[in-house]
CSV table of C-alpha atoms and ligand atoms in Angstrom, one decimal:
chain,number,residue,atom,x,y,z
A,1,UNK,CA,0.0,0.0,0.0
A,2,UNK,CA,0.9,3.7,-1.0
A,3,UNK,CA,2.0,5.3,2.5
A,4,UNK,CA,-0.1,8.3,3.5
A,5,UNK,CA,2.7,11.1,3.4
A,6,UNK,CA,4.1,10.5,-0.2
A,7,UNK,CA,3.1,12.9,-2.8
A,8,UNK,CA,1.4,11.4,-5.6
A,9,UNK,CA,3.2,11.5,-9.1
A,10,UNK,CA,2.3,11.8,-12.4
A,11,UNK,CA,3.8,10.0,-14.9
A,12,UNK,CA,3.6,10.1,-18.7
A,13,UNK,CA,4.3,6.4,-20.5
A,14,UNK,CA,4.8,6.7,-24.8
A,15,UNK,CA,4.5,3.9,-26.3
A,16,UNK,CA,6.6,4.5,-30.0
A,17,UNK,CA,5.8,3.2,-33.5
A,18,UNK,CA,4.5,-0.6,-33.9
A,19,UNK,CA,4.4,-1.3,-30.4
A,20,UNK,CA,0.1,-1.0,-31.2
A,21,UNK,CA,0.9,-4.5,-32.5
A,22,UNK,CA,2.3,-5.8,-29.4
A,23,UNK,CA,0.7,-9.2,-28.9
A,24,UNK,CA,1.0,-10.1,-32.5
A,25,UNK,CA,4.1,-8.4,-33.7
A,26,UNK,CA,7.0,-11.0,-34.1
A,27,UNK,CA,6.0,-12.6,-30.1
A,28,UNK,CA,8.8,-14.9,-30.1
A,29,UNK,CA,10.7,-11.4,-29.6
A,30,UNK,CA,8.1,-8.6,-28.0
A,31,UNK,CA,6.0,-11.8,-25.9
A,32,UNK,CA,2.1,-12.3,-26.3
A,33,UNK,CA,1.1,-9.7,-24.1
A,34,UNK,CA,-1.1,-6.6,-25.3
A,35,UNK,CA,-0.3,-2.7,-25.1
A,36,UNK,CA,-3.8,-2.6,-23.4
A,37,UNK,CA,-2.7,-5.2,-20.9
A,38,UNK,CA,0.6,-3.4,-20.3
A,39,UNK,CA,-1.1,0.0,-19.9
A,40,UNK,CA,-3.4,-1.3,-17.4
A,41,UNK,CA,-0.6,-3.3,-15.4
A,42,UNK,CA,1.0,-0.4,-15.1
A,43,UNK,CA,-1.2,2.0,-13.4
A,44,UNK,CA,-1.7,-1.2,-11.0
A,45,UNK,CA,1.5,-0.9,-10.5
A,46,UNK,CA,1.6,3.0,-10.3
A,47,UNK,CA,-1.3,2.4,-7.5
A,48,UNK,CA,1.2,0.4,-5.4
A,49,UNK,CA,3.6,3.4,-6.0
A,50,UNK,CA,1.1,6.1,-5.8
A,51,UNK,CA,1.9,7.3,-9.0
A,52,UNK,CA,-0.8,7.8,-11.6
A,53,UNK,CA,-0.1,6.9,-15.2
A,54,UNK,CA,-1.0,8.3,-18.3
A,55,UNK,CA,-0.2,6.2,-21.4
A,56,UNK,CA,-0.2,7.4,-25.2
A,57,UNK,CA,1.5,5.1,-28.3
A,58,UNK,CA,2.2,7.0,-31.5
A,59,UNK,CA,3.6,5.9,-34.9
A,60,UNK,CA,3.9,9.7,-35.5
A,61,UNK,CA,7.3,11.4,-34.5
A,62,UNK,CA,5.7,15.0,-34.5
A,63,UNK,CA,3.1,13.9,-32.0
A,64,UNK,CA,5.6,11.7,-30.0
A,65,UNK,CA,7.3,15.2,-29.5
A,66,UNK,CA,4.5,17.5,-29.3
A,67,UNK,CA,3.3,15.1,-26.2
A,68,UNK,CA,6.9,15.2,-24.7
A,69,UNK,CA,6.1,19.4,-24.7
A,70,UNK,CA,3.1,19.0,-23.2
A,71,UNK,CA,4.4,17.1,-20.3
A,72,UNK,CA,5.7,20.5,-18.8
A,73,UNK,CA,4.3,21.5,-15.9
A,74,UNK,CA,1.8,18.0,-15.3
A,75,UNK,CA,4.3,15.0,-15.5
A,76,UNK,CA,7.1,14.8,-12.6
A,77,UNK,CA,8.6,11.7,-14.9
A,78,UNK,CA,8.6,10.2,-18.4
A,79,UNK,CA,8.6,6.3,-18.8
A,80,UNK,CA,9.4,5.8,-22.8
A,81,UNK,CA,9.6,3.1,-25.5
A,82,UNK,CA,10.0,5.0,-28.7
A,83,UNK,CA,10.6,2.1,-30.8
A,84,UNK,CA,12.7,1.7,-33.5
A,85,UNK,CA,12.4,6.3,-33.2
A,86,UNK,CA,15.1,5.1,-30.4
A,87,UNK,CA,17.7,4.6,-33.2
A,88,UNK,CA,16.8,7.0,-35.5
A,89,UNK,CA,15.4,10.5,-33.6
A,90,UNK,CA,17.3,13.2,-32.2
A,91,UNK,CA,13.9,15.3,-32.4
A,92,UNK,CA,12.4,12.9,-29.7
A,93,UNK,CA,15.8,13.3,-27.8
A,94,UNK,CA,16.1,16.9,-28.1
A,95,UNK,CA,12.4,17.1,-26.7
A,96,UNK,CA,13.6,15.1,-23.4
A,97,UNK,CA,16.3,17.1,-22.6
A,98,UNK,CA,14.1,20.6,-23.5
A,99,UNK,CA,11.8,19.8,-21.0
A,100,UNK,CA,14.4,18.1,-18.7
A,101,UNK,CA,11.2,15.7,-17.4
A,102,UNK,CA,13.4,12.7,-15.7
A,103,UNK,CA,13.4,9.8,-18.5
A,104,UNK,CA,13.7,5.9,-17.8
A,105,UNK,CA,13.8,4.7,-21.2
A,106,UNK,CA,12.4,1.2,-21.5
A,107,UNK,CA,12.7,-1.7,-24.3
A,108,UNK,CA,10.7,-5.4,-24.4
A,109,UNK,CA,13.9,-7.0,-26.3
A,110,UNK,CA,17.4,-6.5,-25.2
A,111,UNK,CA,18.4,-4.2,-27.9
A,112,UNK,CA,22.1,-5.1,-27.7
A,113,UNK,CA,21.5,-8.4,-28.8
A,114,UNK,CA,20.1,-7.8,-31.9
A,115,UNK,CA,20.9,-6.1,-34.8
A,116,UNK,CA,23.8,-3.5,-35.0
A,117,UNK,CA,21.4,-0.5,-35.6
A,118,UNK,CA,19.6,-1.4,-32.6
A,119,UNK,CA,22.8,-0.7,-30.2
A,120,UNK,CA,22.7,3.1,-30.6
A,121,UNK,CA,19.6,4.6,-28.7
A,122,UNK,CA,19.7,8.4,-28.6
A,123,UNK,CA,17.7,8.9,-25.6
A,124,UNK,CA,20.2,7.1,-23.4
A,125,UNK,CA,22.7,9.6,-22.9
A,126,UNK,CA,19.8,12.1,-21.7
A,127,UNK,CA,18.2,9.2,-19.8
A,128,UNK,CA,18.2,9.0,-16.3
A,129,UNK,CA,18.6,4.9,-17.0
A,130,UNK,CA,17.7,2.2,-19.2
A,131,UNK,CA,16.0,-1.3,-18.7
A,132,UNK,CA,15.9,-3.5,-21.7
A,133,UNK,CA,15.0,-6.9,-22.6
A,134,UNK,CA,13.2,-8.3,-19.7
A,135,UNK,CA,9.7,-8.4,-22.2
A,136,UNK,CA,6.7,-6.2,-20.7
A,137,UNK,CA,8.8,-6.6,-17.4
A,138,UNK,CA,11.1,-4.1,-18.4
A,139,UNK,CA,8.3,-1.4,-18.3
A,140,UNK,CA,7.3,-2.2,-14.6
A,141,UNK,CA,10.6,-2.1,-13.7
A,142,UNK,CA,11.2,0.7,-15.5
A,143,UNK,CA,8.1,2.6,-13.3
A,144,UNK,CA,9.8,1.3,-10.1
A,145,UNK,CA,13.3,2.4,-11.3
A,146,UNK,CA,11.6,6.1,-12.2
A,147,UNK,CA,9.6,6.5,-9.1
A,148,UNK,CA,12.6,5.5,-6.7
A,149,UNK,CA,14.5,8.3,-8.6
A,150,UNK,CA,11.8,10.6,-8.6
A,151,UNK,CA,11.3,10.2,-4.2
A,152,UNK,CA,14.8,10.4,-3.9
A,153,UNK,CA,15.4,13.8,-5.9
A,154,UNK,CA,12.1,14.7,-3.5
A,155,UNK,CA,14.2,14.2,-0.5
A,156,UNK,CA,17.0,16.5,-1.3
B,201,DQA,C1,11.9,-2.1,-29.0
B,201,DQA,C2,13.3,-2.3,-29.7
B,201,DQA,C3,13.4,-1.5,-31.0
B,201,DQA,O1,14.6,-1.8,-31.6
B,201,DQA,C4,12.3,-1.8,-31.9
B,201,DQA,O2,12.3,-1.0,-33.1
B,201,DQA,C5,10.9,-1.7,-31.3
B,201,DQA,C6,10.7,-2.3,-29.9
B,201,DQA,C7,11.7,-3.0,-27.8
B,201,DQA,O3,10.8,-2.6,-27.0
B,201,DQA,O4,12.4,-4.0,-27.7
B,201,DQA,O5,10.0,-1.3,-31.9
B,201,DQA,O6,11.9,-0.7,-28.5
């Protein structure tokens, strides 16, 4: 149970291009489990951490980064898989460290052992941290490791 005296927190969770598919895209890599069913496991989760999650998947870059601006002044924290835009977007990067919101970046697959272009994320270096490859476990861990942060930073 959430204790009494922490302050609730909000946090934004984008979901990146494809991952809509999760549940039928290529499951012997992303798992069987929906975005719906990680969505809603995660504001369980946020419950337990009094944190209360909003969740939005784009395939759109511009709207990826348009949400990332509107984060200002509501979200204390960003939870983010952007998807194969991980490789590819400094837009989505720059947008992180404009609104310096603290990031955990998040992947399903471990993204070093795959493909080359999938070693280089350009979020990382502005990230507070990165989880990858422990399927839709890396998201809840990736909550847990963003809301420790998040009370800590409160604390000092
Ligand atoms: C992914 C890894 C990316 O390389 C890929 O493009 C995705 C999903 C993951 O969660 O493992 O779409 O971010």
């Amino acid at each position: 149970m959430p204790s009494n005296t922490e302050i609730h927190l909000n946090i934004l969770v984008l979901h990146g291009p494809n991952l809509n598919l999760l549940g039928r895209r290529e499951p012997g890599i992303y798992g069987a489990v929906t975005l719906a069913e990680i969505n809603s496991r995660l504001e369980q989760e946020g419950e337990q951490l009094s944190c209360k999650i909003f969740a939005l998947q784009s395939n759109h870059e511009g709207i990826l980064v348009d949400a990332i601006h509107d984060a200002l002044e509501k979200y204390q924290g960003i939870l983010i898989n952007a998807g194969a835009y991980t490789h590819t977007s400094i837009a989505i990067r720059d947008a992180l460290a404009g609104v310096a919101i603290p990031t955990v970046e998040v992947h399903l697959s471990n993204i070093y052992q795959r493909e080359a272009f999938r070693h280089h994320s350009f979020i990382a270096p502005i990230a507070v941290g990165q989880i990858s490859g422990f399927g839709a476990d890396s998201y809840y861990l990736g909550l847990q490791a963003l809301a420790h942060h998040l009370r800590k930073a409160e604390k000092n």
